[in-house]
């Protein structure tokens, strides 16, 4: 089958058809994937149909795979099952928070490098697409004055901030459980060794250091509205077997809402971070 490669928006996403199963588990394919990830942020292999062994093997060719002991997968501790069905994943109750724009691992010193997500079963209720917003492109499109205003600004990221979006009025017990997850302060603008810059924002961004809560919130909301404008975003409508990989360091992402009874089931692996936020 011929391989076709299509760039999806002026800044973001590349879709590759004609590569599936064991053909993906190849060092050359992985090198091209990493390069596309750097340039385009999101790489989509249409109907890749990788089984769990192939998903883990391909992930290992791309980077260091993070073990996910709470993933809910019986035989592959590297795989997390993404579903709202609590019989399939101990984290099913937290899925609703992924309906808000976020970046994974922002409460860690070094956020994950990338995420791989493959569709085992797609949603049957019209929801469940995955959307991406390119914060490299959003930062670059700010005016010079706006960029200067963000120099030196620091933000506190927490699990609590993301949960408050779903449950704004938690019980004291719920709140105390969330607060046990340590928060982390990071620069708002992440400058890479390569010189590229992205915005580190999203659901976990709770407060701006040294600013009144309202003023900080306004800045974070304004930047999130900006970064998620149509010109910086890409929406993926899943087909069963698709494999989507994104650069977690500069792509906000979210699932479009799907119901608690939805059949949607994704298998996910995560690649360890390679560069701390500076
Ligand atoms: C995630 O937020 O990591 C999962 C996204 C999705 O389920 O589409």
CSV table of C-alpha atoms and ligand atoms in Angstrom, one decimal:
chain,number,residue,atom,x,y,z
A,1,UNK,CA,0.0,0.0,0.0
A,2,UNK,CA,1.4,3.4,-0.9
A,3,UNK,CA,2.2,5.8,1.9
A,4,UNK,CA,0.7,9.3,1.7
A,5,UNK,CA,1.7,12.2,3.9
A,6,UNK,CA,-0.6,15.3,4.2
A,7,UNK,CA,0.0,18.4,6.2
A,8,UNK,CA,-3.3,19.4,7.9
A,9,UNK,CA,-3.2,23.1,8.8
A,10,UNK,CA,-0.5,25.8,8.0
A,11,UNK,CA,1.2,25.2,11.3
A,12,UNK,CA,0.0,21.9,12.8
A,13,UNK,CA,-0.5,18.2,12.1
A,14,UNK,CA,0.6,15.7,9.6
A,15,UNK,CA,-1.5,12.7,8.5
A,16,UNK,CA,0.1,9.6,7.3
A,17,UNK,CA,-1.9,6.8,5.5
A,18,UNK,CA,-0.6,3.4,4.4
A,19,UNK,CA,1.6,2.5,7.3
A,20,UNK,CA,0.2,0.0,9.8
A,21,UNK,CA,1.0,-2.8,12.2
A,22,UNK,CA,4.5,-4.1,12.3
A,23,UNK,CA,5.6,-1.8,9.4
A,24,UNK,CA,5.5,1.1,11.9
A,25,UNK,CA,7.9,-0.6,14.3
A,26,UNK,CA,10.9,0.5,12.4
A,27,UNK,CA,13.8,2.8,13.4
A,28,UNK,CA,13.5,4.8,10.2
A,29,UNK,CA,9.8,5.4,10.7
A,30,UNK,CA,10.4,6.4,14.3
A,31,UNK,CA,13.1,8.9,13.2
A,32,UNK,CA,10.7,10.5,10.6
A,33,UNK,CA,8.0,10.6,13.3
A,34,UNK,CA,10.2,12.5,15.7
A,35,UNK,CA,11.1,14.9,13.1
A,36,UNK,CA,7.5,15.5,12.0
A,37,UNK,CA,6.6,15.9,15.7
A,38,UNK,CA,9.1,18.7,16.1
A,39,UNK,CA,7.9,20.5,13.0
A,40,UNK,CA,4.1,19.9,13.1
A,41,UNK,CA,3.3,19.0,16.7
A,42,UNK,CA,0.8,16.2,15.9
A,43,UNK,CA,1.4,13.1,13.8
A,44,UNK,CA,-1.6,11.0,12.8
A,45,UNK,CA,-1.2,7.4,11.4
A,46,UNK,CA,-4.6,6.7,9.9
A,47,UNK,CA,-5.9,3.1,10.7
A,48,UNK,CA,-2.5,2.1,12.0
A,49,UNK,CA,-4.0,-0.9,13.7
A,50,UNK,CA,-1.1,-1.5,16.1
A,51,UNK,CA,-1.6,-4.2,18.7
A,52,UNK,CA,-0.4,-3.5,22.3
A,53,UNK,CA,3.1,-5.1,21.7
A,54,UNK,CA,3.5,-2.9,18.6
A,55,UNK,CA,2.3,0.2,20.4
A,56,UNK,CA,4.9,-0.3,23.2
A,57,UNK,CA,7.7,-1.2,20.7
A,58,UNK,CA,7.0,1.9,18.6
A,59,UNK,CA,6.9,4.1,21.7
A,60,UNK,CA,10.3,2.7,22.8
A,61,UNK,CA,11.7,3.6,19.4
A,62,UNK,CA,10.5,7.2,20.0
A,63,UNK,CA,11.8,7.7,23.5
A,64,UNK,CA,11.8,6.5,27.1
A,65,UNK,CA,8.4,5.0,27.9
A,66,UNK,CA,6.9,6.1,31.3
A,67,UNK,CA,5.5,3.2,33.3
A,68,UNK,CA,1.8,3.7,34.2
A,69,UNK,CA,1.0,1.4,37.2
A,70,UNK,CA,-2.6,2.9,37.4
A,71,UNK,CA,-3.2,2.3,33.7
A,72,UNK,CA,-5.7,-0.5,34.1
A,73,UNK,CA,-4.0,-2.7,31.6
A,74,UNK,CA,-3.5,-6.3,32.7
A,75,UNK,CA,-0.4,-7.3,30.8
A,76,UNK,CA,1.3,-4.0,29.7
A,77,UNK,CA,2.2,-1.6,32.5
A,78,UNK,CA,3.2,1.0,30.0
A,79,UNK,CA,-0.3,1.3,28.6
A,80,UNK,CA,-3.0,3.4,30.1
A,81,UNK,CA,-6.6,2.6,29.2
A,82,UNK,CA,-8.6,5.8,28.5
A,83,UNK,CA,-12.2,5.2,29.2
A,84,UNK,CA,-15.1,6.4,31.4
A,85,UNK,CA,-15.9,2.8,32.3
A,86,UNK,CA,-14.7,2.2,35.9
A,87,UNK,CA,-14.5,-1.6,35.3
A,88,UNK,CA,-11.7,-0.9,32.7
A,89,UNK,CA,-9.7,1.8,34.4
A,90,UNK,CA,-9.3,3.0,38.0
A,91,UNK,CA,-8.9,6.5,36.7
A,92,UNK,CA,-12.2,6.5,34.8
A,93,UNK,CA,-13.8,9.1,37.2
A,94,UNK,CA,-11.1,11.6,36.3
A,95,UNK,CA,-11.8,11.5,32.5
A,96,UNK,CA,-14.2,14.5,32.6
A,97,UNK,CA,-11.2,16.8,33.4
A,98,UNK,CA,-9.7,15.9,30.1
A,99,UNK,CA,-12.6,17.7,28.4
A,100,UNK,CA,-10.7,20.9,29.3
A,101,UNK,CA,-7.6,22.1,27.4
A,102,UNK,CA,-4.5,20.8,29.2
A,103,UNK,CA,-0.9,19.7,28.9
A,104,UNK,CA,0.1,16.4,30.6
A,105,UNK,CA,2.6,16.4,33.5
A,106,UNK,CA,2.8,20.1,34.2
A,107,UNK,CA,3.0,19.4,37.9
A,108,UNK,CA,6.3,17.5,37.2
A,109,UNK,CA,9.7,19.2,37.0
A,110,UNK,CA,10.0,17.8,33.5
A,111,UNK,CA,6.7,17.4,31.7
A,112,UNK,CA,6.2,14.4,29.3
A,113,UNK,CA,7.8,14.7,25.9
A,114,UNK,CA,5.0,13.1,23.9
A,115,UNK,CA,1.8,11.0,24.1
A,116,UNK,CA,0.7,8.2,21.9
A,117,UNK,CA,-3.0,7.4,21.7
A,118,UNK,CA,-4.7,4.7,19.7
A,119,UNK,CA,-8.4,4.1,19.2
A,120,UNK,CA,-9.5,0.6,20.2
A,121,UNK,CA,-13.2,1.6,20.1
A,122,UNK,CA,-14.5,5.0,19.0
A,123,UNK,CA,-17.3,6.9,20.8
A,124,UNK,CA,-20.8,5.9,19.7
A,125,UNK,CA,-22.5,9.0,21.0
A,126,UNK,CA,-21.2,11.7,18.5
A,127,UNK,CA,-18.5,12.9,21.0
A,128,UNK,CA,-14.9,11.9,21.7
A,129,UNK,CA,-12.9,13.7,19.0
A,130,UNK,CA,-9.5,15.0,20.3
A,131,UNK,CA,-8.6,18.6,19.7
A,132,UNK,CA,-5.1,20.2,19.8
A,133,UNK,CA,-3.9,23.8,20.1
A,134,UNK,CA,-0.4,24.7,19.1
A,135,UNK,CA,1.1,27.0,21.7
A,136,UNK,CA,4.4,27.4,19.8
A,137,UNK,CA,2.4,29.0,17.0
A,138,UNK,CA,0.2,31.0,19.4
A,139,UNK,CA,3.3,32.4,21.2
A,140,UNK,CA,4.9,33.4,17.9
A,141,UNK,CA,1.8,35.2,16.7
A,142,UNK,CA,1.7,37.5,19.8
A,143,UNK,CA,2.9,41.0,19.2
A,144,UNK,CA,6.4,41.9,20.4
A,145,UNK,CA,4.8,44.0,23.2
A,146,UNK,CA,2.6,41.1,24.3
A,147,UNK,CA,5.6,38.8,24.3
A,148,UNK,CA,7.6,41.2,26.4
A,149,UNK,CA,4.8,41.4,29.0
A,150,UNK,CA,5.1,37.6,29.5
A,151,UNK,CA,8.9,37.7,30.2
A,152,UNK,CA,9.6,36.4,33.7
A,153,UNK,CA,6.0,35.6,34.5
A,154,UNK,CA,5.6,32.4,36.5
A,155,UNK,CA,2.6,30.2,37.0
A,156,UNK,CA,1.6,27.6,39.7
A,157,UNK,CA,0.2,24.4,38.2
A,158,UNK,CA,-1.8,22.0,40.3
A,159,UNK,CA,-4.1,19.0,40.1
A,160,UNK,CA,-6.5,20.9,42.2
A,161,UNK,CA,-6.8,23.7,39.6
A,162,UNK,CA,-7.8,21.1,36.9
A,163,UNK,CA,-10.3,19.4,39.2
A,164,UNK,CA,-12.0,22.7,40.2
A,165,UNK,CA,-13.1,23.1,36.5
A,166,UNK,CA,-15.2,19.9,36.9
A,167,UNK,CA,-16.2,20.2,40.5
A,168,UNK,CA,-16.1,23.9,41.5
A,169,UNK,CA,-17.6,23.2,44.9
A,170,UNK,CA,-15.8,20.1,46.4
A,171,UNK,CA,-16.4,18.7,49.8
A,172,UNK,CA,-13.5,19.3,52.3
A,173,UNK,CA,-12.5,15.7,52.0
A,174,UNK,CA,-12.4,15.8,48.2
A,175,UNK,CA,-10.4,19.1,48.3
A,176,UNK,CA,-7.9,17.7,50.8
A,177,UNK,CA,-7.4,14.6,48.6
A,178,UNK,CA,-6.6,16.8,45.5
A,179,UNK,CA,-4.3,19.1,47.5
A,180,UNK,CA,-2.2,16.1,48.5
A,181,UNK,CA,-0.8,16.2,44.9
A,182,UNK,CA,2.1,18.7,45.0
A,183,UNK,CA,1.8,21.8,42.9
A,184,UNK,CA,4.6,23.1,40.7
A,185,UNK,CA,5.8,26.6,39.7
A,186,UNK,CA,7.0,27.0,36.1
A,187,UNK,CA,7.7,29.9,33.7
A,188,UNK,CA,4.7,30.8,31.6
A,189,UNK,CA,6.8,30.8,28.5
A,190,UNK,CA,8.9,27.7,28.0
A,191,UNK,CA,12.1,28.5,26.1
A,192,UNK,CA,13.8,25.4,24.6
A,193,UNK,CA,17.5,24.9,24.2
A,194,UNK,CA,16.8,25.2,20.4
A,195,UNK,CA,15.4,28.7,21.1
A,196,UNK,CA,11.7,27.8,20.3
A,197,UNK,CA,9.1,29.1,22.7
A,198,UNK,CA,5.7,27.8,23.7
A,199,UNK,CA,3.1,28.8,26.3
A,200,UNK,CA,2.7,26.5,29.3
A,201,UNK,CA,-1.0,27.0,30.1
A,202,UNK,CA,-4.2,25.0,30.4
A,203,UNK,CA,-6.4,23.4,33.1
A,204,UNK,CA,-3.6,23.0,35.7
A,205,UNK,CA,-2.6,26.6,35.5
A,206,UNK,CA,-4.2,28.0,38.7
A,207,UNK,CA,-2.5,31.2,39.6
A,208,UNK,CA,0.1,33.7,38.5
A,209,UNK,CA,2.9,34.2,41.0
A,210,UNK,CA,2.8,37.7,42.7
A,211,UNK,CA,-0.5,38.8,41.1
A,212,UNK,CA,-4.0,39.2,42.6
A,213,UNK,CA,-6.0,36.0,41.9
A,214,UNK,CA,-8.5,37.9,39.6
A,215,UNK,CA,-5.7,39.6,37.6
A,216,UNK,CA,-3.8,36.4,37.2
A,217,UNK,CA,-6.9,34.5,36.2
A,218,UNK,CA,-7.7,37.1,33.6
A,219,UNK,CA,-4.2,36.8,32.0
A,220,UNK,CA,-4.4,32.9,32.0
A,221,UNK,CA,-7.9,33.0,30.5
A,222,UNK,CA,-6.9,35.6,27.9
A,223,UNK,CA,-3.9,33.5,26.8
A,224,UNK,CA,-6.0,30.3,26.7
A,225,UNK,CA,-8.6,32.0,24.5
A,226,UNK,CA,-5.9,33.2,22.2
A,227,UNK,CA,-4.0,29.9,21.9
A,228,UNK,CA,-7.2,28.0,21.2
A,229,UNK,CA,-8.4,30.2,18.3
A,230,UNK,CA,-9.2,28.2,15.1
A,231,UNK,CA,-6.0,29.2,13.4
A,232,UNK,CA,-3.9,27.4,16.1
A,233,UNK,CA,-6.1,24.3,16.5
A,234,UNK,CA,-6.7,21.0,14.9
A,235,UNK,CA,-9.5,18.6,15.6
A,236,UNK,CA,-9.1,14.8,15.0
A,237,UNK,CA,-12.2,12.7,14.2
A,238,UNK,CA,-11.2,9.2,15.2
A,239,UNK,CA,-11.5,6.1,13.1
A,240,UNK,CA,-10.9,2.8,14.8
A,241,UNK,CA,-7.2,1.9,14.7
A,242,UNK,CA,-5.9,5.4,14.3
A,243,UNK,CA,-2.7,6.2,16.2
A,244,UNK,CA,-2.2,9.9,17.1
A,245,UNK,CA,1.1,11.2,18.6
A,246,UNK,CA,1.5,14.7,19.9
A,247,UNK,CA,4.3,16.9,21.3
A,248,UNK,CA,3.1,17.3,24.8
A,249,UNK,CA,5.4,20.2,25.4
A,250,UNK,CA,3.7,22.6,23.0
A,251,UNK,CA,0.3,21.1,22.2
A,252,UNK,CA,-2.7,21.8,24.5
A,253,UNK,CA,-5.2,19.0,24.0
A,254,UNK,CA,-8.6,18.0,25.1
A,255,UNK,CA,-11.2,15.3,24.4
A,256,UNK,CA,-14.6,16.6,23.1
A,257,UNK,CA,-17.2,15.4,25.7
A,258,UNK,CA,-18.4,11.8,25.4
A,259,UNK,CA,-20.9,10.1,27.8
A,260,UNK,CA,-20.2,7.9,30.8
A,261,UNK,CA,-21.8,5.0,29.0
A,262,UNK,CA,-19.8,5.6,25.8
A,263,UNK,CA,-17.9,2.6,24.3
A,264,UNK,CA,-14.9,4.9,23.6
A,265,UNK,CA,-11.7,3.1,24.6
A,266,UNK,CA,-8.2,4.4,23.9
A,267,UNK,CA,-4.8,2.9,24.7
A,268,UNK,CA,-2.2,5.4,25.6
A,269,UNK,CA,1.6,5.5,26.2
A,270,UNK,CA,3.6,8.4,27.4
A,271,UNK,CA,7.2,9.4,26.7
A,272,UNK,CA,9.3,10.8,29.5
A,273,UNK,CA,10.2,14.5,29.3
A,274,UNK,CA,13.6,15.4,27.9
A,275,UNK,CA,14.0,19.1,28.7
A,276,UNK,CA,13.0,20.9,31.9
A,277,UNK,CA,10.9,24.0,31.8
A,278,UNK,CA,13.1,27.1,31.6
B,1,LIG,C1,-5.8,12.9,27.3
B,1,LIG,O1,-6.3,14.0,27.7
B,1,LIG,O2,-4.7,12.6,27.5
B,1,LIG,C2,-6.7,12.0,26.5
B,1,LIG,C3,-7.3,12.7,25.3
B,1,LIG,C4,-8.5,11.9,24.7
B,1,LIG,O3,-9.0,11.0,25.4
B,1,LIG,O4,-8.8,12.2,23.6
